């Protein structure tokens, strides 16, 4: 396999695939998916690379991309690489203050923005960012501020590169491109403290492509990938580069909330997602089973039982299922499983990488039982995504899969997972102290995650920094409890509280629709959501469900008290990071009163 530098990858693929479709994006006016061929992809990247020279982009310069998922994100990325420039993605949901920090830290002169929100945020901080010279706007529908005299639209930017006036300069820069060049700086939003810019060099991506080729042998240029997670996130970014390398068609989902519509329009064979996506699938099936009766219910339950034996007890272990079991499975495959997959939009599914949070055993078992090949994995921004992932056979439920080829993993003090290899970051941008704290003198990167190895299978136990110590001296892992309780169909979000407290409590954001339905069934009257969530019958419902789910935990680890919240945790209030992880210090601060109340009279 030839590994082309990202500076030339799109052009080499265009030579190979020509008019074959490389990308698709949705036109919201016509609800049509617009195809972009490999040749067009390559041509646009060349024009954009020339336009960057016209703008004055220098080799090694940092360029910002502040947008939701759009084809322009990829055009800009690859055009920058052709110029040996560095791209820095900002989450589309970033606040003006977050954007300001990154622009100033990375000294960004040119910022590419997506839609109105990103433009407004960027323009509002223009005066506070000394390095910032120009905003380039992807979406033509964006209305510019009347005071704005410098911003241009992307089509105007591309016009500067039409006819390739600076191609000699671009070609010369590309010829100097090396694996040692910096490709991206990915700012981790951090559950504590200010963001850190993780430096990923081209060597990190080239190695990631190589080891994924060894692991993901089923991935071919016949596959269609749904780009659902933000391209700002290392998981989706590295995945999309892998798709380009493999010749896989990428369908770009603009708005995360639209995924249930767009996935049915595209019906992809591949899609990276987070466990929450599969939790919702599981909830939907459980709800369907709950409201079904008679023979239909019996068949649904039997289908899951048969699938578990066939896929998990036999195929997972590399064993051939007995004939009767195979026949039964085939029957359910043609009926129940195929209907479920069609309803989701994944009946053409090949495999579905899933990471970003812990996957509960129940969800993992269920998804594999119904014949969906979910590849659970574990990775970090600092490791260019994948550290470990499931293989088609031999995966262990409860693990995060087998360690990737040629990546060194060892367990250090406090059971901390340590990593060493070519995909590991060389450090944090302009933060030598943070780099020295994370990478020891022997080159081992300290992940902050605790776990253990069983052969080559990696298991996570907890996030070391997040371990809570109760005032009785007992250690609690909040994620383990949150992962377990979050599978309940009535629970949308949960924050476990225990640090320096006498016992464990929780703040719970319910699925409001289900709670309202339950109230209707039970004839509970209420005026506000707050009133409903304090009703004894609703509190009792949650108490019973929580107690059932937490049975396997030691008594001191169980949630003793909880508060149901009338509004969800949000990024606006600073309670969630851009990747929707809880910022525990902010949650503790914002809900101090509610938390203190749970510890009264004790």
mmCIF file of C-alpha atoms in Angstrom, residues 326-594:
data_model
loop_
_atom_site.group_PDB
_atom_site.id
_atom_site.type_symbol
_atom_site.label_atom_id
_atom_site.label_comp_id
_atom_site.label_asym_id
_atom_site.label_seq_id
_atom_site.Cartn_x
_atom_site.Cartn_y
_atom_site.Cartn_z
ATOM 1 C CA UNK A 326 -28.166 -20.676 11.880
ATOM 2 C CA UNK A 327 -31.599 -21.220 10.321
ATOM 3 C CA UNK A 328 -33.356 -19.411 13.147
ATOM 4 C CA UNK A 329 -30.887 -16.541 12.876
ATOM 5 C CA UNK A 330 -31.407 -16.337 9.081
ATOM 6 C CA UNK A 331 -35.177 -16.106 9.645
ATOM 7 C CA UNK A 332 -34.784 -13.218 12.106
ATOM 8 C CA UNK A 333 -32.198 -11.607 9.831
ATOM 9 C CA UNK A 334 -34.767 -11.411 7.028
ATOM 10 C CA UNK A 335 -37.501 -10.136 9.367
ATOM 11 C CA UNK A 336 -36.768 -8.464 12.692
ATOM 12 C CA UNK A 337 -33.085 -7.469 12.342
ATOM 13 C CA UNK A 338 -33.483 -6.133 8.791
ATOM 14 C CA UNK A 339 -36.563 -4.114 9.791
ATOM 15 C CA UNK A 340 -34.652 -2.588 12.717
ATOM 16 C CA UNK A 341 -31.647 -1.717 10.528
ATOM 17 C CA UNK A 342 -33.904 -0.270 7.820
ATOM 18 C CA UNK A 343 -35.706 1.865 10.422
ATOM 19 C CA UNK A 344 -32.364 3.314 11.563
ATOM 20 C CA UNK A 345 -31.045 3.605 7.971
ATOM 21 C CA UNK A 346 -28.116 1.189 8.287
ATOM 22 C CA UNK A 347 -29.328 -1.906 6.424
ATOM 23 C CA UNK A 348 -26.244 -1.638 4.166
ATOM 24 C CA UNK A 349 -23.974 -1.504 7.220
ATOM 25 C CA UNK A 350 -20.424 -2.814 7.072
ATOM 26 C CA UNK A 351 -19.112 -1.675 10.472
ATOM 27 C CA UNK A 352 -19.622 1.260 12.832
ATOM 28 C CA UNK A 353 -16.702 2.596 14.922
ATOM 29 C CA UNK A 354 -17.864 3.902 18.298
ATOM 30 C CA UNK A 355 -15.826 5.788 20.890
ATOM 31 C CA UNK A 356 -15.713 9.004 22.912
ATOM 32 C CA UNK A 357 -17.309 7.593 26.073
ATOM 33 C CA UNK A 358 -17.823 4.248 27.776
ATOM 34 C CA UNK A 359 -20.201 1.791 26.079
ATOM 35 C CA UNK A 360 -22.260 -0.165 28.593
ATOM 36 C CA UNK A 361 -22.187 -3.968 28.324
ATOM 37 C CA UNK A 362 -25.961 -4.080 27.762
ATOM 38 C CA UNK A 363 -25.783 -1.751 24.747
ATOM 39 C CA UNK A 364 -22.753 -3.543 23.313
ATOM 40 C CA UNK A 365 -24.362 -6.966 23.682
ATOM 41 C CA UNK A 366 -27.676 -5.807 22.213
ATOM 42 C CA UNK A 367 -26.146 -4.088 19.145
ATOM 43 C CA UNK A 368 -24.062 -7.158 18.287
ATOM 44 C CA UNK A 369 -26.997 -9.495 18.966
ATOM 45 C CA UNK A 370 -29.087 -7.829 16.244
ATOM 46 C CA UNK A 371 -26.241 -8.143 13.739
ATOM 47 C CA UNK A 372 -24.847 -4.595 13.801
ATOM 48 C CA UNK A 373 -21.050 -4.638 13.700
ATOM 49 C CA UNK A 374 -20.229 -1.912 16.203
ATOM 50 C CA UNK A 375 -16.465 -1.577 16.677
ATOM 51 C CA UNK A 376 -15.976 -0.217 20.176
ATOM 52 C CA UNK A 377 -12.700 1.649 20.530
ATOM 53 C CA UNK A 378 -10.664 3.934 22.718
ATOM 54 C CA UNK A 379 -8.443 6.835 21.784
ATOM 55 C CA UNK A 380 -7.461 10.398 22.535
ATOM 56 C CA UNK A 381 -6.672 13.536 20.590
ATOM 57 C CA UNK A 382 -3.070 13.004 21.707
ATOM 58 C CA UNK A 383 -2.965 9.529 20.120
ATOM 59 C CA UNK A 384 -4.421 10.604 16.721
ATOM 60 C CA UNK A 385 -7.592 8.760 17.778
ATOM 61 C CA UNK A 386 -7.457 4.966 17.911
ATOM 62 C CA UNK A 387 -5.428 3.275 20.642
ATOM 63 C CA UNK A 388 -7.499 0.087 20.569
ATOM 64 C CA UNK A 389 -10.659 -1.216 18.915
ATOM 65 C CA UNK A 390 -12.773 -4.335 18.442
ATOM 66 C CA UNK A 391 -11.865 -6.811 15.747
ATOM 67 C CA UNK A 392 -14.553 -8.817 13.943
ATOM 68 C CA UNK A 393 -13.760 -11.877 16.033
ATOM 69 C CA UNK A 394 -12.383 -12.367 19.498
ATOM 70 C CA UNK A 395 -13.544 -9.035 20.910
ATOM 71 C CA UNK A 396 -14.432 -9.015 24.584
ATOM 72 C CA UNK A 397 -17.570 -7.203 25.732
ATOM 73 C CA UNK A 398 -16.532 -4.818 28.494
ATOM 74 C CA UNK A 399 -13.167 -4.134 26.863
ATOM 75 C CA UNK A 400 -12.265 -1.325 24.457
ATOM 76 C CA UNK A 401 -10.806 -3.810 21.996
ATOM 77 C CA UNK A 402 -7.373 -4.971 20.923
ATOM 78 C CA UNK A 403 -4.406 -2.577 20.974
ATOM 79 C CA UNK A 404 -3.594 -1.243 17.495
ATOM 80 C CA UNK A 405 -0.610 -2.742 15.630
ATOM 81 C CA UNK A 406 2.829 -1.267 16.463
ATOM 82 C CA UNK A 407 1.503 0.916 19.274
ATOM 83 C CA UNK A 408 3.088 0.348 22.671
ATOM 84 C CA UNK A 409 0.784 0.287 25.686
ATOM 85 C CA UNK A 410 1.837 -0.322 29.257
ATOM 86 C CA UNK A 411 0.198 0.095 32.632
ATOM 87 C CA UNK A 412 1.980 2.534 34.934
ATOM 88 C CA UNK A 413 1.491 3.774 38.499
ATOM 89 C CA UNK A 414 -2.127 3.915 39.750
ATOM 90 C CA UNK A 415 -2.956 1.591 36.813
ATOM 91 C CA UNK A 416 -2.522 4.535 34.415
ATOM 92 C CA UNK A 417 -2.515 3.669 30.700
ATOM 93 C CA UNK A 418 0.753 4.838 29.086
ATOM 94 C CA UNK A 419 1.281 5.043 25.308
ATOM 95 C CA UNK A 420 4.273 5.225 23.009
ATOM 96 C CA UNK A 421 4.392 5.159 19.221
ATOM 97 C CA UNK A 422 4.329 7.128 15.983
ATOM 98 C CA UNK A 423 0.690 8.240 16.358
ATOM 99 C CA UNK A 424 1.374 9.928 19.700
ATOM 100 C CA UNK A 425 1.575 13.734 19.817
ATOM 101 C CA UNK A 426 4.958 15.392 20.218
ATOM 102 C CA UNK A 427 3.345 17.757 22.716
ATOM 103 C CA UNK A 428 1.102 20.739 23.380
ATOM 104 C CA UNK A 429 1.462 23.912 21.337
ATOM 105 C CA UNK A 430 3.471 26.583 23.211
ATOM 106 C CA UNK A 431 2.981 24.724 26.510
ATOM 107 C CA UNK A 432 6.335 23.131 27.451
ATOM 108 C CA UNK A 433 5.291 22.525 31.095
ATOM 109 C CA UNK A 434 2.102 20.695 30.093
ATOM 110 C CA UNK A 435 4.103 18.670 27.536
ATOM 111 C CA UNK A 436 6.712 17.699 30.130
ATOM 112 C CA UNK A 437 3.965 16.694 32.575
ATOM 113 C CA UNK A 438 2.267 14.462 29.963
ATOM 114 C CA UNK A 439 5.274 12.858 28.221
ATOM 115 C CA UNK A 440 7.973 11.362 30.453
ATOM 116 C CA UNK A 441 11.716 11.187 29.686
ATOM 117 C CA UNK A 442 11.312 7.710 28.144
ATOM 118 C CA UNK A 443 8.729 9.000 25.688
ATOM 119 C CA UNK A 444 5.648 7.473 27.377
ATOM 120 C CA UNK A 445 2.499 9.581 27.115
ATOM 121 C CA UNK A 446 0.451 9.548 30.341
ATOM 122 C CA UNK A 447 -3.251 9.332 29.396
ATOM 123 C CA UNK A 448 -4.827 10.056 32.781
ATOM 124 C CA UNK A 449 -7.031 6.988 32.220
ATOM 125 C CA UNK A 450 -6.753 3.915 34.421
ATOM 126 C CA UNK A 451 -7.104 0.420 33.034
ATOM 127 C CA UNK A 452 -5.529 -2.994 32.567
ATOM 128 C CA UNK A 453 -4.436 -5.341 29.801
ATOM 129 C CA UNK A 454 -5.627 -8.914 29.427
ATOM 130 C CA UNK A 455 -3.403 -10.265 26.695
ATOM 131 C CA UNK A 456 -3.741 -7.617 23.976
ATOM 132 C CA UNK A 457 -7.256 -6.563 25.041
ATOM 133 C CA UNK A 458 -7.458 -3.218 26.810
ATOM 134 C CA UNK A 459 -9.937 -2.507 29.603
ATOM 135 C CA UNK A 460 -10.689 0.934 31.058
ATOM 136 C CA UNK A 461 -11.576 1.283 34.711
ATOM 137 C CA UNK A 462 -11.794 5.014 35.358
ATOM 138 C CA UNK A 463 -10.434 8.441 34.639
ATOM 139 C CA UNK A 464 -7.748 8.969 37.307
ATOM 140 C CA UNK A 465 -8.307 12.721 37.511
ATOM 141 C CA UNK A 466 -12.042 12.150 37.941
ATOM 142 C CA UNK A 467 -11.867 9.646 40.805
ATOM 143 C CA UNK A 468 -13.905 10.927 43.735
ATOM 144 C CA UNK A 469 -12.960 10.283 47.322
ATOM 145 C CA UNK A 470 -15.884 10.319 49.742
ATOM 146 C CA UNK A 471 -15.409 11.832 53.187
ATOM 147 C CA UNK A 472 -15.309 8.209 54.441
ATOM 148 C CA UNK A 473 -12.149 7.640 52.383
ATOM 149 C CA UNK A 474 -13.796 5.431 49.731
ATOM 150 C CA UNK A 475 -12.948 5.958 46.046
ATOM 151 C CA UNK A 476 -15.813 6.286 43.563
ATOM 152 C CA UNK A 477 -15.596 6.234 39.765
ATOM 153 C CA UNK A 478 -18.402 8.551 38.610
ATOM 154 C CA UNK A 479 -18.167 7.465 34.944
ATOM 155 C CA UNK A 480 -18.832 3.803 35.741
ATOM 156 C CA UNK A 481 -22.036 4.722 37.566
ATOM 157 C CA UNK A 482 -23.083 7.318 34.977
ATOM 158 C CA UNK A 483 -22.554 4.867 32.097
ATOM 159 C CA UNK A 484 -24.700 2.276 33.879
ATOM 160 C CA UNK A 485 -27.553 4.650 34.748
ATOM 161 C CA UNK A 486 -27.555 6.530 31.411
ATOM 162 C CA UNK A 487 -28.903 3.459 29.584
ATOM 163 C CA UNK A 488 -32.252 3.965 31.310
ATOM 164 C CA UNK A 489 -34.799 5.291 28.822
ATOM 165 C CA UNK A 490 -36.014 7.899 31.352
ATOM 166 C CA UNK A 491 -32.511 9.352 31.906
ATOM 167 C CA UNK A 492 -31.023 11.781 29.382
ATOM 168 C CA UNK A 493 -28.050 13.207 31.324
ATOM 169 C CA UNK A 494 -26.583 12.442 34.724
ATOM 170 C CA UNK A 495 -23.878 13.933 36.966
ATOM 171 C CA UNK A 496 -22.752 11.849 39.925
ATOM 172 C CA UNK A 497 -21.686 13.830 43.008
ATOM 173 C CA UNK A 498 -19.449 12.264 45.667
ATOM 174 C CA UNK A 499 -16.195 14.175 46.098
ATOM 175 C CA UNK A 500 -15.529 14.812 49.811
ATOM 176 C CA UNK A 501 -19.173 13.949 50.560
ATOM 177 C CA UNK A 502 -20.569 11.373 53.007
ATOM 178 C CA UNK A 503 -22.415 9.449 50.282
ATOM 179 C CA UNK A 504 -23.071 9.414 46.535
ATOM 180 C CA UNK A 505 -25.805 11.591 45.055
ATOM 181 C CA UNK A 506 -26.754 12.545 41.487
ATOM 182 C CA UNK A 507 -28.198 15.346 39.398
ATOM 183 C CA UNK A 508 -30.439 13.830 36.730
ATOM 184 C CA UNK A 509 -31.847 15.358 33.549
ATOM 185 C CA UNK A 510 -34.827 13.171 32.633
ATOM 186 C CA UNK A 511 -36.162 12.485 29.129
ATOM 187 C CA UNK A 512 -39.003 14.967 29.585
ATOM 188 C CA UNK A 513 -41.266 13.403 26.925
ATOM 189 C CA UNK A 514 -41.283 10.015 28.681
ATOM 190 C CA UNK A 515 -41.937 11.611 32.080
ATOM 191 C CA UNK A 516 -44.935 13.524 30.642
ATOM 192 C CA UNK A 517 -46.295 10.299 29.094
ATOM 193 C CA UNK A 518 -45.943 8.515 32.445
ATOM 194 C CA UNK A 519 -47.751 11.396 34.207
ATOM 195 C CA UNK A 520 -50.598 11.166 31.691
ATOM 196 C CA UNK A 521 -50.906 7.392 32.220
ATOM 197 C CA UNK A 522 -50.984 7.788 35.999
ATOM 198 C CA UNK A 523 -53.292 10.800 35.953
ATOM 199 C CA UNK A 524 -50.720 13.083 37.590
ATOM 200 C CA UNK A 525 -51.686 16.749 37.345
ATOM 201 C CA UNK A 526 -49.062 19.508 37.214
ATOM 202 C CA UNK A 527 -48.503 23.068 35.969
ATOM 203 C CA UNK A 528 -44.753 23.186 35.400
ATOM 204 C CA UNK A 529 -42.007 20.670 34.670
ATOM 205 C CA UNK A 530 -40.433 21.586 38.010
ATOM 206 C CA UNK A 531 -43.665 20.689 39.815
ATOM 207 C CA UNK A 532 -43.962 17.392 37.908
ATOM 208 C CA UNK A 533 -40.392 16.333 38.711
ATOM 209 C CA UNK A 534 -40.994 16.856 42.430
ATOM 210 C CA UNK A 535 -44.154 14.719 42.438
ATOM 211 C CA UNK A 536 -43.740 11.710 44.785
ATOM 212 C CA UNK A 537 -44.857 9.258 42.065
ATOM 213 C CA UNK A 538 -42.228 10.564 39.617
ATOM 214 C CA UNK A 539 -39.501 10.509 42.283
ATOM 215 C CA UNK A 540 -40.537 6.928 43.161
ATOM 216 C CA UNK A 541 -40.373 5.916 39.489
ATOM 217 C CA UNK A 542 -36.766 7.134 39.233
ATOM 218 C CA UNK A 543 -35.835 5.665 42.607
ATOM 219 C CA UNK A 544 -37.001 2.198 41.520
ATOM 220 C CA UNK A 545 -35.254 2.398 38.143
ATOM 221 C CA UNK A 546 -31.962 3.627 39.639
ATOM 222 C CA UNK A 547 -31.989 0.935 42.346
ATOM 223 C CA UNK A 548 -32.506 -1.806 39.744
ATOM 224 C CA UNK A 549 -29.598 -0.577 37.619
ATOM 225 C CA UNK A 550 -27.074 -0.013 40.418
ATOM 226 C CA UNK A 551 -27.412 -3.410 42.124
ATOM 227 C CA UNK A 552 -23.965 -4.565 40.940
ATOM 228 C CA UNK A 553 -22.221 -1.630 42.664
ATOM 229 C CA UNK A 554 -20.932 -1.774 46.231
ATOM 230 C CA UNK A 555 -23.279 -0.147 48.755
ATOM 231 C CA UNK A 556 -20.987 2.877 49.231
ATOM 232 C CA UNK A 557 -20.888 3.421 45.415
ATOM 233 C CA UNK A 558 -24.669 3.570 44.990
ATOM 234 C CA UNK A 559 -26.675 6.761 44.479
ATOM 235 C CA UNK A 560 -28.422 7.443 47.771
ATOM 236 C CA UNK A 561 -30.153 10.717 46.847
ATOM 237 C CA UNK A 562 -30.873 12.435 43.553
ATOM 238 C CA UNK A 563 -32.412 15.622 42.171
ATOM 239 C CA UNK A 564 -34.385 15.724 38.919
ATOM 240 C CA UNK A 565 -33.557 18.862 36.942
ATOM 241 C CA UNK A 566 -36.172 20.792 34.926
ATOM 242 C CA UNK A 567 -33.618 21.858 32.302
ATOM 243 C CA UNK A 568 -30.670 20.059 30.693
ATOM 244 C CA UNK A 569 -26.954 20.669 31.190
ATOM 245 C CA UNK A 570 -25.734 22.908 28.377
ATOM 246 C CA UNK A 571 -22.671 24.323 26.651
ATOM 247 C CA UNK A 572 -24.107 27.846 26.990
ATOM 248 C CA UNK A 573 -23.922 27.606 30.771
ATOM 249 C CA UNK A 574 -20.437 26.097 30.517
ATOM 250 C CA UNK A 575 -21.593 22.756 31.967
ATOM 251 C CA UNK A 576 -20.596 20.731 28.898
ATOM 252 C CA UNK A 577 -17.497 20.824 26.729
ATOM 253 C CA UNK A 578 -17.820 21.024 22.944
ATOM 254 C CA UNK A 579 -17.666 17.216 22.872
ATOM 255 C CA UNK A 580 -20.540 17.098 25.394
ATOM 256 C CA UNK A 581 -18.410 15.889 28.310
ATOM 257 C CA UNK A 582 -19.416 17.143 31.755
ATOM 258 C CA UNK A 583 -17.442 19.994 33.253
ATOM 259 C CA UNK A 584 -17.827 18.782 36.817
ATOM 260 C CA UNK A 585 -16.505 21.919 38.579
ATOM 261 C CA UNK A 586 -19.008 24.106 36.668
ATOM 262 C CA UNK A 587 -21.910 21.699 37.337
ATOM 263 C CA UNK A 588 -20.994 21.677 41.042
ATOM 264 C CA UNK A 589 -20.922 25.473 41.067
ATOM 265 C CA UNK A 590 -24.145 26.008 39.059
ATOM 266 C CA UNK A 591 -26.134 23.513 41.146
ATOM 267 C CA UNK A 592 -24.492 24.184 44.503
ATOM 268 C CA UNK A 593 -27.829 24.860 46.192
ATOM 269 C CA UNK A 594 -29.495 21.683 44.876
#
